[in-house]
mmCIF file of C-alpha atoms in Angstrom:
data_model
loop_
_atom_site.group_PDB
_atom_site.id
_atom_site.type_symbol
_atom_site.label_atom_id
_atom_site.label_comp_id
_atom_site.label_asym_id
_atom_site.label_seq_id
_atom_site.Cartn_x
_atom_site.Cartn_y
_atom_site.Cartn_z
ATOM 1 C CA MET W 1 0.000 0.000 0.000
ATOM 2 C CA ASN W 2 1.437 3.358 -1.056
ATOM 3 C CA LEU W 3 -0.629 6.372 -0.004
ATOM 4 C CA GLU W 4 1.983 8.785 -1.340
ATOM 5 C CA LYS W 5 1.652 7.241 -4.799
ATOM 6 C CA LEU W 6 -2.137 7.350 -4.485
ATOM 7 C CA GLU W 7 -2.020 11.081 -3.778
ATOM 8 C CA LYS W 8 0.227 11.597 -6.804
ATOM 9 C CA ILE W 9 -2.071 9.646 -9.139
ATOM 10 C CA LEU W 10 -5.149 11.510 -7.938
ATOM 11 C CA SER W 11 -3.485 14.925 -8.256
ATOM 12 C CA SER W 12 -4.648 15.003 -11.888
ATOM 13 C CA GLU W 13 -8.219 14.097 -10.907
ATOM 14 C CA PRO W 14 -10.931 16.446 -9.581
ATOM 15 C CA LYS W 15 -10.099 17.625 -6.038
ATOM 16 C CA PHE W 16 -12.977 15.711 -4.471
ATOM 17 C CA ARG W 17 -11.514 12.427 -5.681
ATOM 18 C CA LEU W 18 -8.754 12.362 -3.047
ATOM 19 C CA LYS W 19 -11.317 12.912 -0.299
ATOM 20 C CA GLN W 20 -13.364 10.027 -1.715
ATOM 21 C CA ALA W 21 -10.242 7.846 -1.735
ATOM 22 C CA ARG W 22 -9.475 8.623 1.908
ATOM 23 C CA GLN W 23 -13.065 7.829 2.830
ATOM 24 C CA ALA W 24 -12.803 4.506 1.002
ATOM 25 C CA VAL W 25 -9.443 3.525 2.536
ATOM 26 C CA PHE W 26 -9.800 4.767 6.114
ATOM 27 C CA VAL W 27 -13.547 4.736 6.813
ATOM 28 C CA ASP W 28 -15.011 2.114 4.494
ATOM 29 C CA LEU W 29 -11.784 0.098 4.968
ATOM 30 C CA ILE W 30 -11.794 -1.316 1.449
ATOM 31 C CA ASP W 31 -8.982 -3.701 0.532
ATOM 32 C CA GLY W 32 -9.363 -3.350 -3.249
ATOM 33 C CA TRP W 33 -10.353 -0.491 -5.540
ATOM 34 C CA ASN W 34 -13.187 -2.462 -7.158
ATOM 35 C CA GLN W 35 -15.077 -1.764 -3.928
ATOM 36 C CA ALA W 36 -14.845 1.999 -4.586
ATOM 37 C CA THR W 37 -17.945 1.987 -6.778
ATOM 38 C CA ASN W 38 -18.121 5.800 -6.923
ATOM 39 C CA PHE W 39 -14.860 5.781 -8.912
ATOM 40 C CA PRO W 40 -14.904 5.457 -12.723
ATOM 41 C CA LEU W 41 -14.049 1.939 -13.906
ATOM 42 C CA GLY W 42 -10.906 3.114 -15.692
ATOM 43 C CA LEU W 43 -9.570 4.787 -12.548
ATOM 44 C CA ARG W 44 -10.346 1.724 -10.433
ATOM 45 C CA GLU W 45 -8.413 -0.462 -12.852
ATOM 46 C CA ARG W 46 -5.455 1.925 -12.836
ATOM 47 C CA LEU W 47 -5.392 2.103 -9.042
ATOM 48 C CA ASN W 48 -5.632 -1.683 -8.724
ATOM 49 C CA GLN W 49 -2.617 -1.921 -11.013
ATOM 50 C CA GLU W 50 -0.466 0.928 -9.705
ATOM 51 C CA CYS W 51 -1.599 1.350 -6.099
ATOM 52 C CA PRO W 52 -3.017 -1.921 -4.725
ATOM 53 C CA LEU W 53 -4.446 -1.874 -1.212
ATOM 54 C CA GLY W 54 -3.677 -5.444 -0.228
ATOM 55 C CA ILE W 55 -1.646 -6.024 2.942
ATOM 56 C CA GLU W 56 0.078 -9.404 2.982
ATOM 57 C CA ALA W 57 0.210 -10.920 6.458
ATOM 58 C CA GLU W 58 0.078 -14.154 8.429
ATOM 59 C CA ILE W 59 -1.912 -14.026 11.664
ATOM 60 C CA ILE W 60 -1.884 -16.131 14.823
ATOM 61 C CA LYS W 61 -3.773 -15.720 18.104
ATOM 62 C CA SER W 62 -2.897 -16.408 21.713
ATOM 63 C CA GLN W 63 -4.649 -19.205 23.590
ATOM 64 C CA ALA W 64 -6.427 -16.632 25.731
ATOM 65 C CA ALA W 65 -7.489 -14.774 22.570
ATOM 66 C CA ASP W 66 -6.476 -11.516 24.208
ATOM 67 C CA SER W 67 -3.761 -10.909 21.633
ATOM 68 C CA PHE W 68 -3.248 -11.541 17.942
ATOM 69 C CA LYS W 69 0.038 -11.229 16.074
ATOM 70 C CA ALA W 70 0.403 -10.356 12.403
ATOM 71 C CA LEU W 71 3.611 -10.950 10.499
ATOM 72 C CA VAL W 72 3.398 -8.341 7.749
ATOM 73 C CA ARG W 73 5.359 -8.854 4.549
ATOM 74 C CA LEU W 74 6.721 -5.634 3.039
ATOM 75 C CA GLU W 75 7.234 -4.988 -0.677
ATOM 76 C CA ASP W 76 10.962 -5.786 -0.465
ATOM 77 C CA GLY W 77 10.282 -9.108 1.277
ATOM 78 C CA LEU W 78 11.267 -7.970 4.771
ATOM 79 C CA LYS W 79 8.810 -8.645 7.585
ATOM 80 C CA VAL W 80 7.606 -6.790 10.664
ATOM 81 C CA GLU W 81 5.141 -7.625 13.406
ATOM 82 C CA ALA W 82 1.986 -5.793 14.450
ATOM 83 C CA VAL W 83 0.046 -6.974 17.493
ATOM 84 C CA LEU W 84 -3.632 -6.477 18.328
ATOM 85 C CA LEU W 85 -4.374 -6.364 22.054
ATOM 86 C CA ASN W 86 -7.978 -7.247 22.790
ATOM 87 C CA HIS W 87 -9.020 -5.671 26.110
ATOM 88 C CA VAL W 88 -11.886 -6.925 28.224
ATOM 89 C CA ASP W 89 -13.515 -3.494 28.273
ATOM 90 C CA GLY W 90 -13.808 -3.461 24.487
ATOM 91 C CA ARG W 91 -10.712 -1.399 23.669
ATOM 92 C CA LYS W 92 -8.645 -2.625 20.733
ATOM 93 C CA THR W 93 -4.993 -1.549 20.833
ATOM 94 C CA VAL W 94 -2.599 -2.046 17.930
ATOM 95 C CA CYS W 95 1.101 -2.244 18.801
ATOM 96 C CA VAL W 96 3.007 -1.119 15.701
ATOM 97 C CA SER W 97 6.603 -1.440 14.558
ATOM 98 C CA SER W 98 8.544 1.600 13.334
ATOM 99 C CA GLN W 99 11.666 -0.142 11.996
ATOM 100 C CA VAL W 100 12.728 -3.491 10.595
ATOM 101 C CA GLY W 101 15.000 -4.589 13.417
ATOM 102 C CA CYS W 102 16.647 -2.082 15.746
ATOM 103 C CA ALA W 103 20.104 -0.565 16.111
ATOM 104 C CA LEU W 104 20.003 -0.188 19.907
ATOM 105 C CA GLY W 105 20.835 -3.817 20.736
ATOM 106 C CA CYS W 106 18.944 -3.972 24.046
ATOM 107 C CA LEU W 107 19.781 -7.310 25.675
ATOM 108 C CA PHE W 108 16.244 -7.922 26.932
ATOM 109 C CA CYS W 109 14.676 -7.426 23.496
ATOM 110 C CA ALA W 110 14.441 -9.945 20.649
ATOM 111 C CA THR W 111 14.219 -7.113 18.105
ATOM 112 C CA GLY W 112 17.497 -5.695 19.371
ATOM 113 C CA GLN W 113 19.209 -9.008 18.668
ATOM 114 C CA MET W 114 18.154 -8.796 14.986
ATOM 115 C CA GLY W 115 20.242 -5.744 14.235
ATOM 116 C CA PHE W 116 18.946 -2.844 12.159
ATOM 117 C CA LYS W 117 17.759 -3.339 8.588
ATOM 118 C CA ARG W 118 15.823 -0.204 7.667
ATOM 119 C CA ASN W 119 13.234 2.355 8.703
ATOM 120 C CA LEU W 120 9.591 1.829 7.845
ATOM 121 C CA THR W 121 7.825 4.397 5.692
ATOM 122 C CA ARG W 122 4.784 6.306 6.872
ATOM 123 C CA ASP W 123 2.569 4.052 4.783
ATOM 124 C CA GLU W 124 4.151 0.843 6.098
ATOM 125 C CA ILE W 125 3.398 1.980 9.644
ATOM 126 C CA VAL W 126 -0.168 3.033 8.833
ATOM 127 C CA ALA W 127 -0.766 -0.262 6.998
ATOM 128 C CA GLN W 128 -0.221 -2.192 10.243
ATOM 129 C CA VAL W 129 -3.160 -0.369 11.816
ATOM 130 C CA LEU W 130 -5.284 -0.664 8.670
ATOM 131 C CA LEU W 131 -4.722 -4.416 8.651
ATOM 132 C CA TRP W 132 -6.306 -4.772 12.082
ATOM 133 C CA ALA W 133 -8.993 -2.168 11.395
ATOM 134 C CA ARG W 134 -10.133 -4.240 8.414
ATOM 135 C CA ARG W 135 -10.069 -7.461 10.398
ATOM 136 C CA LEU W 136 -12.155 -5.967 13.173
ATOM 137 C CA LYS W 137 -14.721 -4.745 10.661
ATOM 138 C CA TYR W 138 -14.982 -7.836 8.485
ATOM 139 C CA ASN W 139 -13.919 -10.624 10.875
ATOM 140 C CA PRO W 140 -15.249 -9.684 14.332
ATOM 141 C CA LEU W 141 -13.430 -11.216 17.264
ATOM 142 C CA LYS W 142 -15.790 -13.480 19.215
ATOM 143 C CA PHE W 143 -13.465 -15.393 21.487
ATOM 144 C CA PRO W 144 -14.555 -15.853 25.128
ATOM 145 C CA PHE W 145 -11.708 -15.891 27.588
ATOM 146 C CA GLU W 146 -11.120 -15.876 31.304
ATOM 147 C CA ARG W 147 -8.967 -13.417 33.175
ATOM 148 C CA GLY W 148 -8.956 -11.333 36.309
ATOM 149 C CA ALA W 149 -9.565 -11.745 40.010
ATOM 150 C CA GLY W 150 -12.037 -14.412 41.033
ATOM 151 C CA GLY W 151 -11.877 -16.236 37.711
ATOM 152 C CA LEU W 152 -14.504 -13.949 36.184
ATOM 153 C CA ASN W 153 -15.482 -14.720 32.606
ATOM 154 C CA PHE W 154 -15.326 -11.880 30.114
ATOM 155 C CA ILE W 155 -16.401 -11.958 26.509
ATOM 156 C CA THR W 156 -14.900 -9.490 24.071
ATOM 157 C CA LYS W 157 -17.215 -7.109 22.343
ATOM 158 C CA GLU W 158 -17.825 -8.213 18.791
ATOM 159 C CA GLY W 159 -16.157 -6.258 16.028
ATOM 160 C CA GLY W 160 -15.507 -2.679 16.987
ATOM 161 C CA ARG W 161 -12.704 -0.479 15.785
ATOM 162 C CA VAL W 162 -9.089 0.216 16.599
ATOM 163 C CA THR W 163 -9.274 2.523 19.607
ATOM 164 C CA ASN W 164 -5.599 2.863 20.545
ATOM 165 C CA VAL W 165 -2.193 2.680 18.873
ATOM 166 C CA VAL W 166 1.115 2.183 20.688
ATOM 167 C CA PHE W 167 4.537 2.569 19.084
ATOM 168 C CA MET W 168 6.047 -0.222 21.171
ATOM 169 C CA GLY W 169 6.733 -2.826 18.495
ATOM 170 C CA MET W 170 9.961 -3.376 16.575
ATOM 171 C CA GLY W 171 12.379 -0.439 16.454
ATOM 172 C CA GLU W 172 13.089 2.859 18.207
ATOM 173 C CA PRO W 173 10.445 5.340 16.992
ATOM 174 C CA LEU W 174 12.556 8.461 17.530
ATOM 175 C CA LEU W 175 15.277 7.065 15.246
ATOM 176 C CA ASN W 176 12.682 7.072 12.454
ATOM 177 C CA TYR W 177 11.340 10.429 13.488
ATOM 178 C CA GLU W 178 9.906 11.914 10.292
ATOM 179 C CA ASN W 179 8.048 8.781 9.199
ATOM 180 C CA VAL W 180 6.688 8.102 12.689
ATOM 181 C CA ILE W 181 5.377 11.664 13.072
ATOM 182 C CA ALA W 182 3.830 11.501 9.588
ATOM 183 C CA ALA W 183 2.177 8.182 10.484
ATOM 184 C CA ILE W 184 0.779 9.625 13.724
ATOM 185 C CA ARG W 185 -0.683 12.567 11.823
ATOM 186 C CA THR W 186 -2.326 10.199 9.326
ATOM 187 C CA LEU W 187 -3.743 8.006 12.086
ATOM 188 C CA ASN W 188 -5.031 11.072 13.940
ATOM 189 C CA ASN W 189 -6.392 12.881 10.866
ATOM 190 C CA LYS W 190 -10.185 13.145 10.635
ATOM 191 C CA GLU W 191 -9.831 12.015 7.018
ATOM 192 C CA GLY W 192 -7.539 9.209 8.174
ATOM 193 C CA LEU W 193 -8.356 6.638 10.843
ATOM 194 C CA ASN W 194 -9.424 9.451 13.193
ATOM 195 C CA ILE W 195 -7.753 7.945 16.263
ATOM 196 C CA GLY W 196 -7.530 10.562 19.001
ATOM 197 C CA ALA W 197 -4.010 11.780 19.779
ATOM 198 C CA ARG W 198 -4.524 10.911 23.449
ATOM 199 C CA HIS W 199 -5.116 7.323 22.360
ATOM 200 C CA ILE W 200 -1.704 7.139 20.654
ATOM 201 C CA SER W 201 1.417 6.301 22.696
ATOM 202 C CA LEU W 202 5.104 6.343 21.793
ATOM 203 C CA SER W 203 7.811 4.524 23.747
ATOM 204 C CA THR W 204 11.473 5.543 23.534
ATOM 205 C CA VAL W 205 14.746 4.828 25.331
ATOM 206 C CA GLY W 206 15.247 8.606 25.407
ATOM 207 C CA VAL W 207 16.965 9.535 22.155
ATOM 208 C CA ILE W 208 18.744 12.823 22.815
ATOM 209 C CA GLY W 209 17.379 15.493 20.515
ATOM 210 C CA GLY W 210 14.327 13.388 19.700
ATOM 211 C CA LEU W 211 12.380 14.340 22.813
ATOM 212 C CA LYS W 212 13.177 18.006 22.222
ATOM 213 C CA LYS W 213 11.803 17.796 18.674
ATOM 214 C CA LEU W 214 8.763 15.866 19.846
ATOM 215 C CA ALA W 215 7.929 18.547 22.413
ATOM 216 C CA LYS W 216 7.836 21.155 19.640
ATOM 217 C CA GLU W 217 5.255 19.130 17.694
ATOM 218 C CA LYS W 218 2.628 20.156 20.277
ATOM 219 C CA MET W 219 0.949 16.764 19.918
ATOM 220 C CA GLN W 220 -1.341 15.421 22.622
ATOM 221 C CA ILE W 221 0.068 11.888 22.327
ATOM 222 C CA ASN W 222 1.261 9.846 25.307
ATOM 223 C CA LEU W 223 4.984 9.371 25.891
ATOM 224 C CA ALA W 224 6.682 6.435 27.608
ATOM 225 C CA LEU W 225 10.350 6.377 28.616
ATOM 226 C CA SER W 226 12.001 2.945 28.739
ATOM 227 C CA LEU W 227 14.123 3.298 31.868
ATOM 228 C CA HIS W 228 14.622 -0.231 33.271
ATOM 229 C CA ALA W 229 17.446 0.640 35.684
ATOM 230 C CA PRO W 230 18.086 3.210 38.430
ATOM 231 C CA GLY W 231 21.578 4.171 37.224
ATOM 232 C CA ASP W 232 23.793 4.439 34.143
ATOM 233 C CA GLU W 233 26.087 1.507 34.921
ATOM 234 C CA LEU W 234 23.275 -1.026 35.151
ATOM 235 C CA ARG W 235 21.253 0.556 32.346
ATOM 236 C CA SER W 236 24.223 0.430 29.977
ATOM 237 C CA LYS W 237 24.406 -3.338 30.489
ATOM 238 C CA LEU W 238 20.783 -3.676 29.382
ATOM 239 C CA ILE W 239 20.733 -0.875 26.819
ATOM 240 C CA PRO W 240 24.159 -0.348 25.182
ATOM 241 C CA ALA W 241 22.827 2.880 23.627
ATOM 242 C CA ASN W 242 22.668 4.346 27.154
ATOM 243 C CA LYS W 243 26.329 5.264 26.661
ATOM 244 C CA LYS W 244 25.146 7.593 23.881
ATOM 245 C CA TYR W 245 21.910 8.629 25.602
ATOM 246 C CA PRO W 246 22.823 8.659 29.352
ATOM 247 C CA LEU W 247 20.177 9.023 32.024
ATOM 248 C CA GLU W 248 21.002 12.569 33.103
ATOM 249 C CA ALA W 249 20.699 13.860 29.533
ATOM 250 C CA ALA W 250 17.544 11.838 28.909
ATOM 251 C CA LEU W 251 15.904 13.100 32.109
ATOM 252 C CA GLU W 252 16.886 16.682 31.277
ATOM 253 C CA GLU W 253 15.138 16.364 27.912
ATOM 254 C CA LEU W 254 12.209 14.650 29.589
ATOM 255 C CA ASN W 255 11.762 17.558 31.993
ATOM 256 C CA ASN W 256 11.893 19.949 29.044
ATOM 257 C CA TYR W 257 9.212 17.847 27.355
ATOM 258 C CA LEU W 258 7.039 18.029 30.473
ATOM 259 C CA GLU W 259 7.451 21.812 30.678
ATOM 260 C CA GLN W 260 6.529 22.221 27.018
ATOM 261 C CA THR W 261 3.573 19.835 26.918
ATOM 262 C CA GLY W 262 2.210 19.365 30.429
ATOM 263 C CA ARG W 263 1.509 15.769 29.381
ATOM 264 C CA ARG W 264 1.943 12.981 31.938
ATOM 265 C CA VAL W 265 4.703 10.482 31.049
ATOM 266 C CA MET W 266 4.897 6.757 31.736
ATOM 267 C CA ILE W 267 8.227 5.451 33.053
ATOM 268 C CA GLU W 268 8.610 1.834 31.931
ATOM 269 C CA TYR W 269 10.607 -0.466 34.192
ATOM 270 C CA LEU W 270 11.251 -4.112 33.347
ATOM 271 C CA MET W 271 11.377 -6.411 36.348
ATOM 272 C CA ILE W 272 14.231 -8.867 35.727
ATOM 273 C CA ASP W 273 14.953 -11.555 38.300
ATOM 274 C CA GLY W 274 18.106 -10.820 40.290
ATOM 275 C CA PHE W 275 19.170 -7.973 38.026
ATOM 276 C CA ASN W 276 17.242 -4.782 38.759
ATOM 277 C CA ASP W 277 14.565 -5.815 41.258
ATOM 278 C CA SER W 278 16.137 -5.521 44.718
ATOM 279 C CA ARG W 279 14.928 -3.357 47.591
ATOM 280 C CA GLU W 280 18.037 -1.180 47.261
ATOM 281 C CA GLN W 281 17.393 -0.671 43.551
ATOM 282 C CA ALA W 282 13.789 0.320 44.248
ATOM 283 C CA LEU W 283 15.032 3.005 46.634
ATOM 284 C CA GLU W 284 17.660 4.161 44.092
ATOM 285 C CA LEU W 285 14.929 4.390 41.481
ATOM 286 C CA ALA W 286 12.796 6.509 43.795
ATOM 287 C CA VAL W 287 15.695 8.944 44.285
ATOM 288 C CA LEU W 288 16.287 9.137 40.526
ATOM 289 C CA LEU W 289 12.625 9.732 39.740
ATOM 290 C CA LYS W 290 12.444 12.662 42.117
ATOM 291 C CA LYS W 291 14.465 14.530 39.474
ATOM 292 C CA ILE W 292 11.371 14.414 37.251
ATOM 293 C CA GLN W 293 8.684 17.045 37.674
ATOM 294 C CA PRO W 294 5.934 15.693 39.909
ATOM 295 C CA PRO W 295 3.162 14.767 39.409
ATOM 296 C CA LEU W 296 3.676 14.438 35.653
ATOM 297 C CA PHE W 297 4.848 10.832 35.629
ATOM 298 C CA PHE W 298 4.006 7.369 36.838
ATOM 299 C CA VAL W 299 5.967 4.107 36.853
ATOM 300 C CA ASN W 300 4.743 1.071 34.953
ATOM 301 C CA LEU W 301 6.360 -2.169 36.164
ATOM 302 C CA ILE W 302 6.647 -4.865 33.494
ATOM 303 C CA ALA W 303 7.409 -8.467 34.404
ATOM 304 C CA HIS W 304 10.080 -9.387 31.867
ATOM 305 C CA ASN W 305 8.901 -11.642 29.066
ATOM 306 C CA PRO W 306 11.486 -14.406 28.526
ATOM 307 C CA VAL W 307 14.177 -13.394 26.032
ATOM 308 C CA ALA W 308 17.770 -14.661 26.102
ATOM 309 C CA ASP W 309 18.903 -15.651 29.617
ATOM 310 C CA PHE W 310 16.749 -13.203 31.570
ATOM 311 C CA LYS W 311 13.814 -14.310 33.702
ATOM 312 C CA PRO W 312 10.911 -12.298 35.110
ATOM 313 C CA SER W 313 10.988 -11.277 38.747
ATOM 314 C CA PRO W 314 8.787 -13.410 41.024
ATOM 315 C CA ALA W 315 5.360 -11.944 41.771
ATOM 316 C CA LYS W 316 6.247 -11.358 45.443
ATOM 317 C CA ARG W 317 9.331 -9.319 44.512
ATOM 318 C CA ILE W 318 7.314 -7.208 42.083
ATOM 319 C CA PHE W 319 4.756 -6.615 44.827
ATOM 320 C CA ASP W 320 7.493 -5.552 47.280
ATOM 321 C CA PHE W 321 9.165 -3.305 44.674
ATOM 322 C CA LYS W 322 5.840 -1.642 43.971
ATOM 323 C CA LYS W 323 5.188 -1.100 47.686
ATOM 324 C CA ILE W 324 8.577 0.551 48.190
ATOM 325 C CA LEU W 325 7.879 3.004 45.373
ATOM 326 C CA ARG W 326 4.429 3.767 46.747
ATOM 327 C CA ASP W 327 5.897 4.336 50.204
ATOM 328 C CA GLN W 328 8.132 6.917 48.507
ATOM 329 C CA LYS W 329 4.997 8.663 47.185
ATOM 330 C CA ILE W 330 5.540 7.486 43.613
ATOM 331 C CA ASP W 331 2.536 6.516 41.515
ATOM 332 C CA VAL W 332 3.098 2.990 40.194
ATOM 333 C CA THR W 333 1.132 0.432 38.171
ATOM 334 C CA GLU W 334 1.830 -3.057 36.870
ATOM 335 C CA ARG W 335 1.331 -4.008 33.226
ATOM 336 C CA TYR W 336 -0.907 -6.895 32.252
ATOM 337 C CA ARG W 337 1.030 -9.420 30.150
ATOM 338 C CA PHE W 338 -0.449 -10.103 26.728
ATOM 339 C CA GLY W 339 0.549 -12.744 24.201
ATOM 340 C CA GLN W 340 3.519 -14.513 25.767
ATOM 341 C CA ASP W 341 2.561 -17.845 24.230
ATOM 342 C CA ILE W 342 2.792 -16.452 20.683
ATOM 343 C CA LYS W 343 5.844 -14.276 21.404
ATOM 344 C CA ALA W 344 3.762 -11.136 20.991
ATOM 345 C CA ALA W 345 4.586 -9.607 24.377
ATOM 346 C CA CYS W 346 6.910 -6.683 25.117
ATOM 347 C CA GLY W 347 10.440 -7.435 23.932
ATOM 348 C CA GLN W 348 9.547 -10.658 22.104
ATOM 349 C CA LEU W 349 9.054 -9.391 18.536
ATOM 350 C CA ALA W 350 11.682 -10.660 16.117
ATOM 351 C CA GLY W 351 10.073 -10.519 12.685
ATOM 352 C CA LYS W 352 8.747 -14.074 12.701
ATOM 353 C CA LEU W 353 5.759 -16.103 13.892
#
């Protein structure tokens, strides 16, 4: 799918034609131009030939049916993953990739072990959301599943639409800045998928310069900072790029972002058994976080999803870690784990099913 090419082809058509095309692609969610019956036959045939709308993907679902993973094949044969998270309250979140592979080499992340291949275009990012938007419209999800305290049974709402998008898939979004921002604008556009900016989230390790640029965009999106350690020495072991983007510099840019936007930021912290989950490290983290403007942040603890030799912290240690932070007057939550069994969870995406 090439929206840029579509716009170029339609530039010689009446002005209303582009608006009709956007309606067909983003609202009607057509997957072929023959469905655009308000277009002349000749134009439909040309668009089918020069600007096809098909998105090639293989899809698998988790046993709990709370997550679905698509392996999307790009025009050059490379593949990326896009995950649909199916929430019990009816929300449908798509986790998108921004790069094929990643240059940061984070040890806890399967994508980081792939190395970097290339950036995704705006249209390749948008296509990941369109894929799931079409599936929700034409193949409603009707899978009952059980989750939550007391063994309560929940049944997903049938069909629906994509309500949220998170840039937490393969790649570092701020290292593909222009295409990611263009994709967000398309997703947010009323003539696009019309997903509210406050329902779009971007996660970054804290690329220096990137946060400063993002603040100037004046977008109402949600930002998440992948922290994962209370100090540079430990963080550099997990995230080699920390040597280039050290904590002090990242937090300085984060505070600038908070001043410019007033938007609350999520601090992501992986809980890795015996590595960053001790009582002392919780207290160190609390000290570090007091350098961020309160109350414009909260901590999100993430039990590590198995990658390489790391293991998740035991539930009791996560509970204790959370209590220590709360005792230090820090707002903290714990992330629900989606899709481990199909390697669709945080840090498990590696461009394969």
